[in-house]
GROMACS .gro file of C-alpha atoms in nm:
model
  367
    1MET     CA    1   8.199   9.332   9.529
    2LEU     CA    2   7.972   9.119   9.742
    3PHE     CA    3   7.842   9.198  10.062
    4THR     CA    4   7.667   8.924  10.291
    5ALA     CA    5   7.595   8.892  10.650
    6CYS     CA    6   7.856   8.719  10.877
    7GLN     CA    7   7.888   8.654  11.230
    8ARG     CA    8   8.161   8.859  11.427
    9PHE     CA    9   8.491   8.695  11.532
   10VAL     CA   10   8.486   8.595  11.898
   11THR     CA   11   8.806   8.675  12.096
   12PRO     CA   12   8.987   8.396  12.235
   13GLN     CA   13   8.973   8.569  12.566
   14ILE     CA   14   8.633   8.415  12.606
   15TYR     CA   15   8.757   8.058  12.630
   16PRO     CA   16   8.808   7.934  12.950
   17SER     CA   17   9.128   7.723  13.118
   18PHE     CA   18   9.350   7.749  12.820
   19ARG     CA   19   9.640   7.602  13.025
   20SER     CA   20   9.412   7.290  13.089
   21LEU     CA   21   9.339   7.280  12.693
   22ARG     CA   22   9.717   7.272  12.646
   23SER     CA   23   9.795   6.993  12.889
   24LEU     CA   24   9.490   6.806  12.705
   25PHE     CA   25   9.642   6.827  12.352
   26PHE     CA   26  10.012   6.814  12.404
   27ALA     CA   27  10.008   6.484  12.635
   28ASN     CA   28  10.061   6.138  12.500
   29LYS     CA   29  10.099   6.293  12.137
   30LYS     CA   30  10.303   6.147  11.911
   31PRO     CA   31  10.453   6.343  11.600
   32PHE     CA   32  10.205   6.372  11.302
   33ARG     CA   33  10.405   6.285  10.970
   34LEU     CA   34  10.228   6.478  10.703
   35SER     CA   35  10.312   6.494  10.353
   36VAL     CA   36  10.154   6.604   9.978
   37SER     CA   37  10.093   6.235   9.871
   38THR     CA   38   9.905   6.180  10.208
   39ALA     CA   39   9.694   6.457  10.148
   40MET     CA   40   9.624   6.403   9.807
   41ASP     CA   41   9.488   6.079   9.832
   42ARG     CA   42   9.125   6.177   9.830
   43ASP     CA   43   8.968   6.537   9.741
   44SER     CA   44   8.714   6.446  10.005
   45SER     CA   45   8.979   6.512  10.276
   46CYS     CA   46   9.243   6.776  10.373
   47ALA     CA   47   9.482   6.827  10.657
   48LEU     CA   48   9.541   7.193  10.816
   49VAL     CA   49   9.808   7.240  11.015
   50LEU     CA   50   9.783   7.552  11.259
   51TYR     CA   51  10.090   7.763  11.365
   52GLY     CA   52  10.135   8.092  11.591
   53LYS     CA   53  10.422   8.313  11.604
   54SER     CA   54  10.358   8.385  11.978
   55TRP     CA   55  10.168   8.208  12.279
   56ALA     CA   56   9.856   8.411  12.177
   57GLU     CA   57   9.828   8.292  11.857
   58ASN     CA   58   9.890   7.911  11.960
   59GLU     CA   59   9.617   7.964  12.228
   60ILE     CA   60   9.387   8.045  11.924
   61ALA     CA   61   9.520   7.737  11.740
   62ILE     CA   62   9.406   7.518  12.035
   63SER     CA   63   9.098   7.667  12.058
   64LEU     CA   64   8.987   7.634  11.658
   65LYS     CA   65   9.120   7.264  11.732
   66THR     CA   66   8.925   7.206  12.024
   67SER     CA   67   8.600   7.326  11.871
   68ASN     CA   68   8.659   7.175  11.507
   69ALA     CA   69   8.563   7.515  11.394
   70ILE     CA   70   8.727   7.551  11.059
   71LYS     CA   71   8.541   7.413  10.768
   72VAL     CA   72   8.647   7.341  10.406
   73ALA     CA   73   8.398   7.363  10.120
   74ASP     CA   74   8.349   7.051   9.965
   75ILE     CA   75   8.569   6.874  10.195
   76SER     CA   76   8.387   6.623  10.418
   77GLU     CA   77   8.723   6.511  10.634
   78VAL     CA   78   8.924   6.816  10.790
   79SER     CA   79   9.206   6.713  10.984
   80MET     CA   80   9.333   6.998  11.236
   81ILE     CA   81   9.655   6.949  11.346
   82LEU     CA   82   9.891   7.183  11.585
   83GLN     CA   83  10.237   7.279  11.490
   84SER     CA   84  10.395   7.087  11.791
   85GLU     CA   85  10.232   6.773  11.669
   86VAL     CA   86  10.405   6.774  11.310
   87ASP     CA   87  10.685   6.545  11.257
   88LYS     CA   88  11.004   6.809  11.146
   89SER     CA   89  11.058   6.565  10.847
   90ILE     CA   90  10.815   6.723  10.611
   91ASN     CA   91  10.890   6.732  10.236
   92ASP     CA   92  11.181   6.952  10.163
   93ASP     CA   93  10.927   7.121   9.902
   94SER     CA   94  10.675   7.187  10.177
   95PHE     CA   95  10.603   7.533  10.300
   96ASP     CA   96  10.849   7.591  10.588
   97ALA     CA   97  10.634   7.765  10.853
   98GLU     CA   98  10.913   7.811  11.103
   99LEU     CA   99  11.144   7.980  10.846
  100PHE     CA  100  10.825   8.224  10.768
  101MET     CA  101  10.772   8.295  11.113
  102LYS     CA  102  11.146   8.373  11.195
  103THR     CA  103  11.136   8.601  10.905
  104LEU     CA  104  10.816   8.794  11.007
  105SER     CA  105  10.817   9.104  11.192
  106THR     CA  106  10.453   9.234  11.196
  107ASN     CA  107  10.242   9.312  11.502
  108GLN     CA  108   9.926   9.160  11.340
  109PHE     CA  109   9.932   9.037  11.001
  110GLY     CA  110  10.044   8.654  10.924
  111ARG     CA  111  10.088   8.588  11.293
  112PHE     CA  112   9.856   8.311  11.281
  113LEU     CA  113   9.899   8.092  11.014
  114ILE     CA  114   9.702   7.781  10.847
  115TRP     CA  115   9.921   7.564  10.626
  116SER     CA  116   9.788   7.274  10.408
  117PRO     CA  117   9.970   7.047  10.136
  118ARG     CA  118   9.672   7.034   9.919
  119LEU     CA  119   9.351   7.261   9.933
  120PRO     CA  120   9.051   7.349   9.668
  121SER     CA  121   9.121   7.711   9.763
  122THR     CA  122   9.288   7.921  10.020
  123HIS     CA  123   9.050   8.188   9.947
  124ASP     CA  124   8.749   7.983  10.034
  125VAL     CA  125   8.887   7.877  10.374
  126ILE     CA  126   8.987   8.218  10.469
  127SER     CA  127   8.669   8.394  10.367
  128GLN     CA  128   8.429   8.099  10.472
  129ASN     CA  129   8.603   8.084  10.830
  130PHE     CA  130   8.631   8.472  10.847
  131CYS     CA  131   8.425   8.528  11.171
  132GLU     CA  132   8.638   8.222  11.346
  133LEU     CA  133   8.960   8.375  11.264
  134PRO     CA  134   9.171   8.666  11.404
  135ILE     CA  135   9.228   8.972  11.166
  136GLY     CA  136   9.557   8.911  10.992
  137ALA     CA  137   9.540   8.524  11.015
  138VAL     CA  138   9.669   8.378  10.662
  139CYS     CA  139   9.614   8.044  10.492
  140VAL     CA  140   9.892   7.902  10.295
  141ALA     CA  141   9.859   7.588  10.033
  142ASP     CA  142  10.140   7.379   9.838
  143ILE     CA  143   9.893   7.280   9.583
  144GLN     CA  144   9.563   7.436   9.506
  145PHE     CA  145   9.314   7.283   9.263
  146LYS     CA  146   8.999   7.514   9.297
  147GLY     CA  147   9.174   7.847   9.256
  148ARG     CA  148   8.950   8.149   9.247
  149GLY     CA  149   8.979   8.445   9.032
  150ARG     CA  150   8.773   8.735   8.858
  151SER     CA  151   8.434   8.643   8.702
  152LYS     CA  152   8.427   8.311   8.912
  153ASN     CA  153   8.709   8.164   8.706
  154VAL     CA  154   8.873   7.849   8.852
  155TRP     CA  155   9.186   7.690   8.793
  156GLU     CA  156   9.485   7.444   8.955
  157SER     CA  157   9.790   7.586   9.095
  158PRO     CA  158  10.116   7.382   9.073
  159LYS     CA  159  10.362   7.306   9.318
  160GLY     CA  160  10.617   7.617   9.314
  161CYS     CA  161  10.353   7.890   9.312
  162LEU     CA  162  10.288   8.072   9.629
  163MET     CA  163   9.947   8.092   9.720
  164PHE     CA  164   9.786   8.234  10.013
  165SER     CA  165   9.491   8.438  10.146
  166PHE     CA  166   9.450   8.651  10.491
  167THR     CA  167   9.175   8.855  10.666
  168ILE     CA  168   9.142   9.244  10.702
  169GLN     CA  169   8.880   9.426  10.853
  170MET     CA  170   8.797   9.796  10.751
  171GLU     CA  171   8.550  10.027  10.839
  172ASN     CA  172   8.531  10.309  10.554
  173GLY     CA  173   8.355  10.123  10.256
  174ARG     CA  174   8.460  10.389  10.019
  175VAL     CA  175   8.844  10.284  10.019
  176VAL     CA  176   8.771   9.920  10.019
  177PRO     CA  177   8.814   9.896   9.635
  178LEU     CA  178   9.154  10.059   9.673
  179LEU     CA  179   9.291   9.781   9.912
  180GLN     CA  180   9.383   9.555   9.610
  181TYR     CA  181   9.644   9.825   9.512
  182VAL     CA  182   9.798   9.821   9.831
  183VAL     CA  183   9.822   9.461   9.832
  184SER     CA  184   9.977   9.458   9.490
  185LEU     CA  185  10.191   9.737   9.583
  186ALA     CA  186  10.331   9.535   9.873
  187VAL     CA  187  10.396   9.230   9.671
  188THR     CA  188  10.623   9.426   9.438
  189GLU     CA  189  10.799   9.611   9.727
  190ALA     CA  190  10.882   9.302   9.908
  191ILE     CA  191  11.039   9.158   9.609
  192LYS     CA  192  11.255   9.453   9.556
  193ASP     CA  193  11.361   9.418   9.915
  194ILE     CA  194  11.457   9.058   9.898
  195CYS     CA  195  11.704   9.157   9.606
  196ASP     CA  196  11.854   9.440   9.784
  197LYS     CA  197  11.920   9.217  10.077
  198ASN     CA  198  12.063   8.932   9.852
  199GLY     CA  199  12.279   9.171   9.637
  200LEU     CA  200  12.042   9.067   9.344
  201PRO     CA  201  11.997   9.259   9.010
  202TYR     CA  202  11.585   9.392   9.035
  203LEU     CA  203  11.329   9.159   8.913
  204ASP     CA  204  11.088   9.424   8.735
  205VAL     CA  205  10.753   9.317   8.847
  206LYS     CA  206  10.507   9.557   8.737
  207ILE     CA  207  10.117   9.579   8.843
  208LYS     CA  208   9.868   9.564   8.550
  209TRP     CA  209   9.556   9.734   8.653
  210PRO     CA  210   9.346   9.618   8.861
  211ASN     CA  211   9.499   9.325   8.988
  212ASP     CA  212   9.744   9.133   8.813
  213LEU     CA  213  10.129   9.089   8.838
  214TYR     CA  214  10.378   9.094   8.514
  215LEU     CA  215  10.728   9.030   8.479
  216ASN     CA  216  10.893   9.089   8.129
  217GLY     CA  217  10.535   9.104   7.962
  218LEU     CA  218  10.413   8.786   8.111
  219LYS     CA  219  10.160   8.720   8.398
  220VAL     CA  220  10.331   8.605   8.692
  221GLY     CA  221  10.054   8.656   8.966
  222GLY     CA  222   9.732   8.804   9.035
  223ILE     CA  223   9.512   8.956   9.338
  224LEU     CA  224   9.161   8.874   9.458
  225CYS     CA  225   8.995   9.078   9.727
  226THR     CA  226   8.632   8.986   9.837
  227SER     CA  227   8.423   9.150  10.080
  228THR     CA  228   8.156   9.099  10.355
  229TYR     CA  229   7.940   9.341  10.561
  230LYS     CA  230   7.826   9.323  10.907
  231MET     CA  231   7.790   9.559  11.222
  232LYS     CA  232   7.960   9.848  11.016
  233LYS     CA  233   8.261   9.680  10.943
  234PHE     CA  234   8.387   9.536  10.623
  235ASN     CA  235   8.543   9.198  10.651
  236VAL     CA  236   8.789   9.142  10.356
  237SER     CA  237   8.936   8.839  10.239
  238ALA     CA  238   9.266   8.916  10.023
  239GLY     CA  239   9.406   8.655   9.816
  240ILE     CA  240   9.746   8.632   9.612
  241GLY     CA  241   9.887   8.373   9.381
  242LEU     CA  242  10.259   8.445   9.256
  243ASN     CA  243  10.469   8.197   9.037
  244VAL     CA  244  10.795   8.168   9.250
  245SER     CA  245  10.928   7.836   9.117
  246ASN     CA  246  10.682   7.705   8.868
  247GLU     CA  247  10.781   7.811   8.510
  248GLN     CA  248  10.437   7.699   8.361
  249PRO     CA  249  10.196   7.833   8.226
  250THR     CA  250  10.401   8.163   8.170
  251THR     CA  251  10.712   8.224   8.384
  252CYS     CA  252  10.841   8.243   8.733
  253LEU     CA  253  11.074   8.461   8.953
  254ASN     CA  254  11.367   8.221   8.961
  255ALA     CA  255  11.351   8.163   8.583
  256ALA     CA  256  11.377   8.525   8.534
  257LEU     CA  257  11.661   8.556   8.802
  258ARG     CA  258  11.841   8.289   8.629
  259LYS     CA  259  11.856   8.477   8.313
  260LEU     CA  260  11.978   8.811   8.485
  261CYS     CA  261  12.281   8.664   8.695
  262ASP     CA  262  12.460   8.345   8.767
  263SER     CA  263  12.360   8.337   9.150
  264ALA     CA  264  12.288   8.043   9.299
  265TYR     CA  265  12.007   8.215   9.520
  266GLN     CA  266  11.659   8.105   9.467
  267TYR     CA  267  11.353   8.293   9.560
  268ARG     CA  268  11.147   8.106   9.859
  269ARG     CA  269  10.819   8.134   9.916
  270GLU     CA  270  10.852   8.178  10.273
  271ASP     CA  271  11.093   8.467  10.226
  272ILE     CA  272  10.857   8.621  10.010
  273ILE     CA  273  10.536   8.606  10.226
  274ALA     CA  274  10.719   8.715  10.522
  275GLY     CA  275  10.846   9.015  10.321
  276PHE     CA  276  10.499   9.060  10.186
  277PHE     CA  277  10.347   9.109  10.540
  278ASN     CA  278  10.617   9.317  10.644
  279LYS     CA  279  10.554   9.574  10.374
  280PHE     CA  280  10.185   9.534  10.365
  281GLU     CA  281  10.155   9.616  10.757
  282ILE     CA  282  10.357   9.958  10.700
  283PHE     CA  283  10.158  10.043  10.366
  284TYR     CA  284   9.798   9.947  10.537
  285ASP     CA  285   9.881  10.177  10.815
  286LEU     CA  286   9.932  10.451  10.591
  287PHE     CA  287   9.650  10.359  10.388
  288VAL     CA  288   9.388  10.365  10.670
  289ASN     CA  289   9.528  10.634  10.857
  290GLN     CA  290   9.638  10.896  10.544
  291GLY     CA  291   9.483  10.780  10.262
  292PHE     CA  292   9.601  10.603   9.941
  293GLN     CA  293   9.756  10.932   9.832
  294THR     CA  294  10.072  10.859  10.050
  295LEU     CA  295  10.128  10.558   9.851
  296GLU     CA  296  10.011  10.676   9.500
  297GLU     CA  297  10.328  10.811   9.391
  298LEU     CA  298  10.527  10.465   9.452
  299TYR     CA  299  10.212  10.311   9.295
  300TYR     CA  300  10.247  10.495   8.970
  301GLN     CA  301  10.644  10.393   8.951
  302THR     CA  302  10.533  10.022   8.963
  303TRP     CA  303  10.245   9.998   8.767
  304LEU     CA  304  10.218   9.950   8.361
  305HIS     CA  305   9.979  10.210   8.239
  306SER     CA  306  10.104  10.612   8.303
  307GLY     CA  307  10.072  10.779   7.938
  308GLN     CA  308   9.944  10.446   7.787
  309ARG     CA  309   9.683  10.486   7.495
  310VAL     CA  310   9.402  10.264   7.490
  311ILE     CA  311   9.086  10.214   7.292
  312VAL     CA  312   8.788  10.266   7.462
  313GLN     CA  313   8.390  10.232   7.399
  314GLU     CA  314   8.138  10.507   7.459
  315LYS     CA  315   7.768  10.493   7.371
  316ASN     CA  316   7.657  10.756   7.143
  317GLU     CA  317   7.254  10.700   7.074
  318ASP     CA  318   7.200  10.412   6.900
  319ARG     CA  319   7.576  10.297   6.820
  320ILE     CA  320   7.920  10.231   7.027
  321VAL     CA  321   8.165  10.496   6.926
  322GLU     CA  322   8.583  10.371   6.992
  323ASN     CA  323   8.781  10.656   7.093
  324VAL     CA  324   9.176  10.674   7.187
  325VAL     CA  325   9.257  10.803   7.580
  326THR     CA  326   9.560  10.842   7.735
  327ILE     CA  327   9.589  10.714   8.110
  328GLN     CA  328   9.672  10.950   8.371
  329GLY     CA  329   9.646  10.796   8.698
  330LEU     CA  330   9.377  10.669   8.921
  331THR     CA  331   9.052  10.820   9.015
  332SER     CA  332   8.932  10.835   9.386
  333SER     CA  333   8.692  10.533   9.328
  334GLY     CA  334   8.968  10.333   9.207
  335TYR     CA  335   8.898  10.327   8.828
  336LEU     CA  336   9.144  10.462   8.561
  337LEU     CA  337   9.168  10.849   8.521
  338ALA     CA  338   9.234  10.914   8.157
  339MET     CA  339   9.227  11.215   7.898
  340GLY     CA  340   9.082  11.209   7.550
  341GLU     CA  341   9.200  11.348   7.239
  342ASP     CA  342   8.960  11.651   7.316
  343HIS     CA  343   9.141  11.700   7.639
  344GLN     CA  344   8.846  11.608   7.841
  345MET     CA  345   8.913  11.416   8.152
  346CYS     CA  346   8.724  11.094   8.204
  347GLU     CA  347   8.681  10.747   8.409
  348LEU     CA  348   8.756  10.419   8.274
  349HIS     CA  349   8.518  10.115   8.373
  350PRO     CA  350   8.573   9.786   8.273
  351ASP     CA  351   8.258   9.628   8.114
  352GLY     CA  352   8.246   9.313   8.282
  353ASN     CA  353   8.252   9.081   8.008
  354SER     CA  354   8.638   9.034   7.884
  355LEU     CA  355   8.909   8.833   8.061
  356ASP     CA  356   9.129   9.130   7.987
  357PHE     CA  357   9.012   9.473   8.132
  358PHE     CA  358   9.170   9.651   7.851
  359LYS     CA  359   8.956   9.494   7.591
  360GLY     CA  360   8.635   9.645   7.674
  361LEU     CA  361   8.686   9.981   7.876
  362ILE     CA  362   8.385  10.184   7.900
  363ARG     CA  363   8.448  10.603   7.903
  364ARG     CA  364   8.242  10.799   8.158
  365LYS     CA  365   8.325  11.165   8.126
  366LEU     CA  366   8.402  11.353   8.437
  367GLN     CA  367   8.210  11.682   8.526
   0.00000   0.00000   0.00000
C-alpha cells in the first residue's frame, strides 16, 4: 500500500455567496452537447460533467468549476460542465446520470458524480484530486484507455464495461487492507439484489481473493484500492471494473444472463452502480463500527476458496520447498488462513511477482 502526503479536503461551506455563483453560471447558458466521438478527438483533452443528487452536492459542483480545481494527469485541456448545461440528447449508450441518481438511496456515497465519455483512468481522477472532492464522490467513464490494476498493469476498457472509482476516508489503518473485501462483497450482493427485484435467475458472481470477480470460471471484474495518509487519516481511492455488456475479452453479465433465461432484461450500468453504493454504505457502516467479522460469513459464501487446496512455497535453508495446504478463511490482517497436511495453521502471502496470486503463495507459520 502506498502512503503519501495530501492536503485535507476543504468543505464547501468556506466558499462565499453560492447563490451569486449559481446565477453567474446559469445565466445565458446554452445546453452543452457532449458525445463520446467529440471527446475522443484528442487524448490531450477531456470533458468532465459534474452531477449532484441534492442542492448541497450541486453547490460543490459549482465551486469546483469556478476554481477549475479538478486536474487529469497527462491531459492538458480539461472542460468541466455542470449537469444543467448538458443537452439531454446524449448518446443512448452513454452513462445516464439521472437514472443513477434516481436509484441511489445513500446518505453519503455516490451523491456527487463526475462523468466523462472518455478518460485515461477514473482511479487517477479520484486519487489525484482526492483533497478537492467530498468523501463518497464517484467518477465514472464510458471508455477508459489507461486503466490501473495490480503491479502497475495498464489496459484499455471498452464500452459496455462499468468503470468507476470513489473516495473513502478511514482512521484505523489496521483494517484498511480489508476494505477491498467489503467493496467486492458489495458488488456481488448488488447483482443478487437486481436479480431478486427483476425475477431473474442468480448470476453466481464469485470473489477470487484478493480482488477479482469471476463468473463461470472467467474473470468479469476487479477491485483496486490505494491509499494516502495525512493528519491521522487514510484517504482511500477504491476502483471497480465490471463487464456488463462487453463480451470481450472474457465474458459479461448480460451474455451470461442470456444463457440462463429468455428474459429481455439487460443489466444496466446505472442500476449496478446505484445498487453497489446502496449496499456498500450499509456494509461499510458495519465494517467500521463492528469489524469485518460481521460480514465474514457472507463473504465466505461468495468467495471461491473455502476448502481449496493450493501449492505454496516455503524456504527451508538453501532451498524452496513446495507444500499443499487447505484454505480455511482469512486472517485478521486480511491474508489467507490455511492448514497444512501437518495440521499446522499458516498465513499465505503472495510473492509479489505473479499476476495470479495463487501461483506463488508463500507460507508463514502462525505461532
